[in-house]
Amino acid sequence: MGIAAGKDRIVQAAVKMVLEPIFERDFLPGNYGFRPGRGCKDALREVDQWLKAGYTWVVDVDLESYFDTIPKSPLLARVAEKVSDGTLLDLLQRFLDQEILEGMQQWTPLAGVPQGSVLSPLLSNLYLHPLDRVVAQAGYQMVRYCDDLVLLCRTQAEAEAALALVQDWTWQHGLRLHPEKTRIVDSSQGGYGFAFLGYRFARGRRHVRRKSLMALRDKIRQKTGRTRSGSLEQIIAELNPMLRGWFNYFKHARFPIFRTIDGFVRRRLRALLRKREKRPSFGRSRQGHQRWSNAFFAAHGLFTLHEAYVQARQSR
């Protein structure tokens, strides 16, 4: 990963302001990643629409180490097709050739775009734009968010042909598909599904991906350690924005998950409070529930995902 220094980031932002309008005119509708006025929710909404329209055979594509394997010369050649300014092209060349420092080792990568930089999303989008075009011309439906992409098809045969097309294009352009993570699934069948932008789609429904749930639990644990300082009000004030943001993104998932998370948060808080009173248990005891009930935490302003879900449904 490359994190640019302050001055470099300013230069990169200026370069992006010049390049983005040039290439944005050509990008296709199915490309949602890091584009003005577009985002994850738009991409998820389109996937939902195709699934409901009967496109349940899905090619779940995983580009192995995408950012690290983008060939530099072809990428610069794509930029040069639209941009003739030598100074600008030289800046991009130097950006791609910046050295990587890891521990005591320093080297210049032969391929790849530095992750974490201002320019990386635009350049990574640009390199996959021809794939968007090839897939669209072949008549397949693809939804892409940077290097996270799925193709939605009506039949298994169509999905197999779409995968073959993507395999051929990536091989010709110096990229690799992960042999185990790239697969074809019939998402309408029980036990099958695919992951996309934090969600897992199966049988026409959205579920929270296990990886996304585990990441949230880890963040909750960090803020509710039994030995941490601060009042309950301070801890809740730290938890609420995180819980609210997570709910706003995952509110279209199946509802039982929200009760599960609410219970986990309250157990963590009860364990913390019991520790402060030097009592045993990890927040699951009957006495703990009686003393620090759900209503107790609600009175202290704790955001509740299940209640937010119920209110969201009532307002529809």
Short mmCIF file of C-alpha atoms in Angstrom, two decimals:
data_model
loop_
_atom_site.label_atom_id
_atom_site.label_comp_id
_atom_site.label_asym_id
_atom_site.label_seq_id
_atom_site.Cartn_x
_atom_site.Cartn_y
_atom_site.Cartn_z
CA MET A 1 0.00 0.00 0.00
CA GLY A 2 1.23 3.51 -0.75
CA ILE A 3 0.14 6.45 1.39
CA ALA A 4 1.29 9.68 -0.25
CA ALA A 5 2.82 12.59 1.66
CA GLY A 6 0.79 15.79 2.03
CA LYS A 7 2.23 17.62 -0.98
CA ASP A 8 1.95 14.53 -3.17
CA ARG A 9 -1.70 14.12 -2.25
CA ILE A 10 -2.39 17.72 -3.27
CA VAL A 11 -0.74 17.13 -6.65
CA GLN A 12 -2.66 13.87 -7.11
CA ALA A 13 -5.95 15.59 -6.27
CA ALA A 14 -5.20 18.25 -8.89
CA VAL A 15 -4.40 15.58 -11.49
CA LYS A 16 -7.61 13.76 -10.63
CA MET A 17 -9.64 16.97 -11.11
CA VAL A 18 -8.23 17.20 -14.64
CA LEU A 19 -8.58 13.53 -15.58
CA GLU A 20 -11.88 12.55 -14.00
CA PRO A 21 -14.21 14.62 -16.26
CA ILE A 22 -12.36 13.33 -19.34
CA PHE A 23 -12.91 9.66 -18.56
CA GLU A 24 -16.19 9.99 -16.69
CA ARG A 25 -17.95 10.71 -20.01
CA ASP A 26 -17.00 7.24 -21.29
CA PHE A 27 -17.67 5.11 -18.21
CA LEU A 28 -20.70 2.83 -18.50
CA PRO A 29 -23.79 2.78 -16.24
CA GLY A 30 -22.88 -0.56 -14.65
CA ASN A 31 -19.69 0.93 -13.18
CA TYR A 32 -20.42 2.35 -9.71
CA GLY A 33 -17.07 2.48 -7.93
CA PHE A 34 -15.69 5.85 -6.80
CA ARG A 35 -17.68 7.84 -9.32
CA PRO A 36 -19.39 11.20 -8.73
CA GLY A 37 -23.00 10.78 -7.60
CA ARG A 38 -22.75 6.98 -7.41
CA GLY A 39 -22.08 4.57 -4.59
CA CYS A 40 -22.41 1.11 -3.08
CA LYS A 41 -26.15 1.40 -2.46
CA ASP A 42 -26.77 2.16 -6.14
CA ALA A 43 -24.80 -0.92 -7.18
CA LEU A 44 -26.65 -3.10 -4.65
CA ARG A 45 -29.99 -1.75 -5.87
CA GLU A 46 -29.17 -2.73 -9.46
CA VAL A 47 -28.14 -6.24 -8.40
CA ASP A 48 -31.49 -6.57 -6.61
CA GLN A 49 -33.33 -5.48 -9.75
CA TRP A 50 -31.61 -8.01 -12.00
CA LEU A 51 -32.20 -10.85 -9.52
CA LYS A 52 -35.91 -10.00 -9.30
CA ALA A 53 -36.04 -9.93 -13.11
CA GLY A 54 -34.92 -13.58 -13.20
CA TYR A 55 -31.17 -13.17 -13.68
CA THR A 56 -30.36 -15.59 -10.86
CA TRP A 57 -27.34 -17.37 -12.39
CA VAL A 58 -24.45 -15.27 -11.16
CA VAL A 59 -20.79 -15.17 -12.13
CA ASP A 60 -19.03 -14.11 -8.93
CA VAL A 61 -15.70 -12.71 -10.17
CA ASP A 62 -12.64 -12.28 -7.95
CA LEU A 63 -9.69 -10.45 -9.50
CA GLU A 64 -6.68 -11.77 -7.63
CA SER A 65 -4.50 -8.95 -6.17
CA TYR A 66 -6.01 -6.55 -8.70
CA PHE A 67 -4.40 -3.28 -7.58
CA ASP A 68 -0.97 -4.92 -7.32
CA THR A 69 -1.10 -6.49 -10.79
CA ILE A 70 -2.39 -3.72 -13.08
CA PRO A 71 0.22 -3.46 -15.87
CA LYS A 72 1.71 0.04 -15.87
CA SER A 73 2.44 0.55 -19.57
CA PRO A 74 -1.01 -0.43 -20.86
CA LEU A 75 -2.59 1.72 -18.16
CA LEU A 76 -0.56 4.77 -19.19
CA ALA A 77 -1.37 4.03 -22.82
CA ARG A 78 -5.10 4.20 -21.95
CA VAL A 79 -4.57 7.61 -20.39
CA ALA A 80 -2.53 8.76 -23.40
CA GLU A 81 -5.43 7.92 -25.72
CA LYS A 82 -7.30 10.91 -24.25
CA VAL A 83 -4.50 13.04 -22.78
CA SER A 84 -1.57 14.44 -24.76
CA ASP A 85 -0.03 16.72 -22.13
CA GLY A 86 3.51 15.46 -21.55
CA THR A 87 3.84 16.96 -18.07
CA LEU A 88 0.68 15.28 -16.90
CA LEU A 89 1.73 11.91 -18.32
CA ASP A 90 5.14 12.28 -16.68
CA LEU A 91 3.47 12.93 -13.31
CA LEU A 92 1.43 9.77 -13.72
CA GLN A 93 4.53 7.78 -14.63
CA ARG A 94 6.30 8.99 -11.50
CA PHE A 95 3.22 8.23 -9.42
CA LEU A 96 3.19 4.63 -10.69
CA ASP A 97 6.96 4.26 -10.22
CA GLN A 98 7.08 5.51 -6.63
CA GLU A 99 9.08 3.25 -4.38
CA ILE A 100 7.52 1.01 -1.76
CA LEU A 101 8.97 0.94 1.76
CA GLU A 102 8.15 -2.10 3.88
CA GLY A 103 10.18 -2.52 7.03
CA MET A 104 13.81 -2.09 6.02
CA GLN A 105 13.20 -3.03 2.38
CA GLN A 106 12.58 -0.55 -0.43
CA TRP A 107 11.82 -1.30 -4.05
CA THR A 108 10.03 -0.08 -7.17
CA PRO A 109 7.15 -2.40 -8.14
CA LEU A 110 7.05 -3.67 -11.72
CA ALA A 111 3.25 -3.51 -11.83
CA GLY A 112 0.33 -2.17 -9.86
CA VAL A 113 -1.27 1.03 -8.64
CA PRO A 114 -0.48 2.25 -5.10
CA GLN A 115 -3.51 1.62 -2.90
CA GLY A 116 -4.72 4.32 -0.57
CA SER A 117 -3.82 7.16 -2.91
CA VAL A 118 -6.14 9.78 -4.38
CA LEU A 119 -5.57 8.64 -7.96
CA SER A 120 -5.79 4.87 -7.49
CA PRO A 121 -9.59 4.50 -7.73
CA LEU A 122 -9.81 6.47 -10.98
CA LEU A 123 -6.90 4.62 -12.61
CA SER A 124 -8.15 1.21 -11.49
CA ASN A 125 -11.57 2.08 -12.92
CA LEU A 126 -10.00 3.18 -16.16
CA TYR A 127 -8.12 -0.10 -16.63
CA LEU A 128 -11.31 -2.16 -16.33
CA HIS A 129 -13.39 0.12 -18.55
CA PRO A 130 -12.65 -1.93 -21.72
CA LEU A 131 -13.91 -5.02 -19.87
CA ASP A 132 -17.15 -3.17 -19.12
CA ARG A 133 -17.47 -2.42 -22.84
CA VAL A 134 -16.73 -5.99 -23.98
CA VAL A 135 -19.27 -7.45 -21.55
CA ALA A 136 -21.95 -4.92 -22.52
CA GLN A 137 -21.39 -5.53 -26.23
CA ALA A 138 -21.82 -9.27 -25.64
CA GLY A 139 -25.21 -8.56 -24.04
CA TYR A 140 -24.40 -9.59 -20.47
CA GLN A 141 -25.49 -7.69 -17.36
CA MET A 142 -22.55 -6.73 -15.15
CA VAL A 143 -22.51 -4.63 -11.98
CA ARG A 144 -19.08 -3.45 -10.91
CA TYR A 145 -17.74 -1.49 -7.98
CA CYS A 146 -14.04 -1.02 -8.72
CA ASP A 147 -12.64 -4.59 -8.76
CA ASP A 148 -15.71 -6.12 -7.07
CA LEU A 149 -17.96 -7.35 -9.89
CA VAL A 150 -20.74 -9.78 -10.68
CA LEU A 151 -22.38 -10.83 -13.94
CA LEU A 152 -26.07 -11.73 -13.76
CA CYS A 153 -27.50 -14.21 -16.24
CA ARG A 154 -30.73 -16.09 -16.94
CA THR A 155 -29.25 -19.55 -17.51
CA GLN A 156 -26.25 -21.65 -16.54
CA ALA A 157 -25.10 -21.79 -20.16
CA GLU A 158 -25.19 -18.01 -20.39
CA ALA A 159 -23.22 -17.72 -17.15
CA GLU A 160 -20.58 -20.14 -18.39
CA ALA A 161 -20.19 -18.18 -21.61
CA ALA A 162 -19.93 -14.91 -19.66
CA LEU A 163 -17.25 -16.35 -17.39
CA ALA A 164 -15.27 -17.58 -20.41
CA LEU A 165 -15.41 -14.08 -21.89
CA VAL A 166 -14.11 -12.52 -18.66
CA GLN A 167 -11.39 -15.16 -18.31
CA ASP A 168 -10.18 -14.50 -21.83
CA TRP A 169 -10.13 -10.71 -21.38
CA THR A 170 -8.31 -10.76 -18.05
CA TRP A 171 -5.69 -13.20 -19.34
CA GLN A 172 -5.01 -11.00 -22.38
CA HIS A 173 -4.66 -7.89 -20.20
CA GLY A 174 -2.29 -9.15 -17.54
CA LEU A 175 -4.81 -9.89 -14.78
CA ARG A 176 -5.72 -13.09 -12.95
CA LEU A 177 -8.99 -14.53 -11.72
CA HIS A 178 -8.77 -16.21 -8.34
CA PRO A 179 -9.25 -19.92 -9.18
CA GLU A 180 -11.19 -20.73 -5.99
CA LYS A 181 -13.13 -17.52 -5.33
CA THR A 182 -14.33 -17.02 -8.92
CA ARG A 183 -17.40 -19.19 -9.45
CA ILE A 184 -20.85 -19.61 -10.95
CA VAL A 185 -23.82 -19.94 -8.61
CA ASP A 186 -27.56 -20.32 -8.97
CA SER A 187 -28.58 -17.83 -6.29
CA SER A 188 -32.21 -18.97 -6.37
CA GLN A 189 -31.33 -22.31 -4.76
CA GLY A 190 -31.01 -22.92 -1.04
CA GLY A 191 -27.46 -23.18 0.26
CA TYR A 192 -26.05 -21.12 -2.59
CA GLY A 193 -25.38 -17.44 -2.91
CA PHE A 194 -22.74 -14.83 -3.58
CA ALA A 195 -21.11 -11.95 -1.74
CA PHE A 196 -21.12 -8.38 -3.03
CA LEU A 197 -20.18 -5.17 -1.21
CA GLY A 198 -20.58 -6.57 2.29
CA TYR A 199 -23.87 -8.36 1.61
CA ARG A 200 -24.56 -11.99 0.82
CA PHE A 201 -27.34 -12.59 -1.72
CA ALA A 202 -29.24 -15.89 -1.54
CA ARG A 203 -32.75 -16.88 -2.64
CA GLY A 204 -33.56 -13.33 -3.61
CA ARG A 205 -32.76 -11.95 -0.18
CA ARG A 206 -29.93 -9.92 1.23
CA HIS A 207 -28.03 -11.15 4.25
CA VAL A 208 -25.15 -9.54 6.11
CA ARG A 209 -21.96 -11.21 5.03
CA ARG A 210 -20.28 -13.04 7.94
CA LYS A 211 -17.07 -11.09 7.37
CA SER A 212 -18.99 -7.80 7.71
CA LEU A 213 -20.65 -8.99 10.92
CA MET A 214 -17.35 -10.11 12.44
CA ALA A 215 -15.77 -6.74 11.60
CA LEU A 216 -18.60 -4.94 13.43
CA ARG A 217 -18.27 -7.20 16.46
CA ASP A 218 -14.54 -6.48 16.63
CA LYS A 219 -15.22 -2.72 16.59
CA ILE A 220 -17.81 -3.10 19.35
CA ARG A 221 -15.33 -5.09 21.44
CA GLN A 222 -12.73 -2.35 21.03
CA LYS A 223 -15.14 0.24 22.42
CA THR A 224 -16.57 -1.90 25.25
CA GLY A 225 -13.54 -3.50 26.87
CA ARG A 226 -14.26 -4.37 30.48
CA THR A 227 -11.30 -2.32 31.69
CA ARG A 228 -11.86 0.80 29.60
CA SER A 229 -12.41 4.19 31.20
CA GLY A 230 -15.16 6.73 30.64
CA SER A 231 -18.76 6.98 31.72
CA LEU A 232 -21.53 4.85 30.24
CA GLU A 233 -22.81 7.95 28.46
CA GLN A 234 -19.39 8.49 26.85
CA ILE A 235 -19.17 4.88 25.72
CA ILE A 236 -22.69 4.99 24.24
CA ALA A 237 -21.84 8.27 22.51
CA GLU A 238 -18.93 6.44 20.80
CA LEU A 239 -21.00 3.39 19.92
CA ASN A 240 -24.05 5.16 18.48
CA PRO A 241 -22.51 6.72 15.32
CA MET A 242 -20.88 3.39 14.44
CA LEU A 243 -24.09 1.40 15.02
CA ARG A 244 -26.22 3.96 13.17
CA GLY A 245 -23.86 4.02 10.18
CA TRP A 246 -23.74 0.21 10.06
CA PHE A 247 -27.54 0.02 10.17
CA ASN A 248 -27.97 2.62 7.43
CA TYR A 249 -25.82 0.49 5.13
CA PHE A 250 -27.20 -2.93 6.07
CA LYS A 251 -30.85 -2.03 6.76
CA HIS A 252 -31.96 -4.06 3.73
CA ALA A 253 -30.60 -7.29 5.22
CA ARG A 254 -32.86 -9.91 6.86
CA PHE A 255 -34.14 -8.44 10.11
CA PRO A 256 -33.15 -11.15 12.70
CA ILE A 257 -29.53 -9.98 12.55
CA PHE A 258 -30.42 -6.65 14.17
CA ARG A 259 -31.74 -8.24 17.36
CA THR A 260 -28.58 -10.35 17.53
CA ILE A 261 -26.32 -7.29 17.36
CA ASP A 262 -28.42 -5.37 19.89
CA GLY A 263 -28.11 -8.26 22.32
CA PHE A 264 -24.35 -8.47 21.79
CA VAL A 265 -23.90 -4.75 22.50
CA ARG A 266 -25.96 -4.88 25.70
CA ARG A 267 -24.10 -7.98 26.96
CA ARG A 268 -20.80 -6.19 26.45
CA LEU A 269 -22.05 -3.15 28.35
CA ARG A 270 -23.44 -5.26 31.21
CA ALA A 271 -20.12 -7.07 31.53
CA LEU A 272 -18.33 -3.72 31.68
CA LEU A 273 -20.68 -2.41 34.39
CA ARG A 274 -20.41 -5.60 36.44
CA LYS A 275 -16.63 -5.42 36.24
CA ARG A 276 -16.73 -1.89 37.63
CA GLU A 277 -18.78 -3.17 40.58
CA LYS A 278 -16.33 -6.08 40.95
CA ARG A 279 -19.00 -8.69 40.30
CA PRO A 280 -18.40 -11.92 38.34
CA SER A 281 -20.11 -12.89 35.07
CA PHE A 282 -19.89 -11.60 31.51
CA GLY A 283 -23.23 -9.81 31.36
CA ARG A 284 -25.49 -12.84 30.84
CA SER A 285 -26.80 -13.29 34.40
CA ARG A 286 -30.44 -12.78 35.33
CA GLN A 287 -29.43 -10.21 37.94
CA GLY A 288 -27.53 -8.26 35.31
CA HIS A 289 -30.59 -8.15 33.06
CA GLN A 290 -32.76 -6.98 35.93
CA ARG A 291 -30.40 -4.25 37.04
CA TRP A 292 -29.36 -3.07 33.58
CA SER A 293 -32.40 -3.88 31.50
CA ASN A 294 -32.95 -3.04 27.85
CA ALA A 295 -35.02 -0.06 29.00
CA PHE A 296 -32.08 1.11 31.13
CA PHE A 297 -29.80 1.33 28.08
CA ALA A 298 -32.56 2.93 26.01
CA ALA A 299 -32.95 5.60 28.68
CA HIS A 300 -29.23 6.30 28.35
CA GLY A 301 -29.66 6.84 24.61
CA LEU A 302 -28.22 3.59 23.19
CA PHE A 303 -29.08 3.23 19.49
CA THR A 304 -31.07 0.05 18.85
CA LEU A 305 -30.85 -1.51 15.41
CA HIS A 306 -34.07 -3.51 15.69
CA GLU A 307 -36.10 -0.44 16.67
CA ALA A 308 -34.55 1.49 13.79
CA TYR A 309 -35.53 -1.35 11.44
CA VAL A 310 -39.14 -1.32 12.69
CA GLN A 311 -39.37 2.47 12.28
CA ALA A 312 -37.87 2.26 8.77
CA ARG A 313 -40.50 -0.32 7.74
CA GLN A 314 -43.34 1.75 9.17
CA SER A 315 -42.23 4.85 7.27
CA ARG A 316 -42.22 3.07 3.88
#
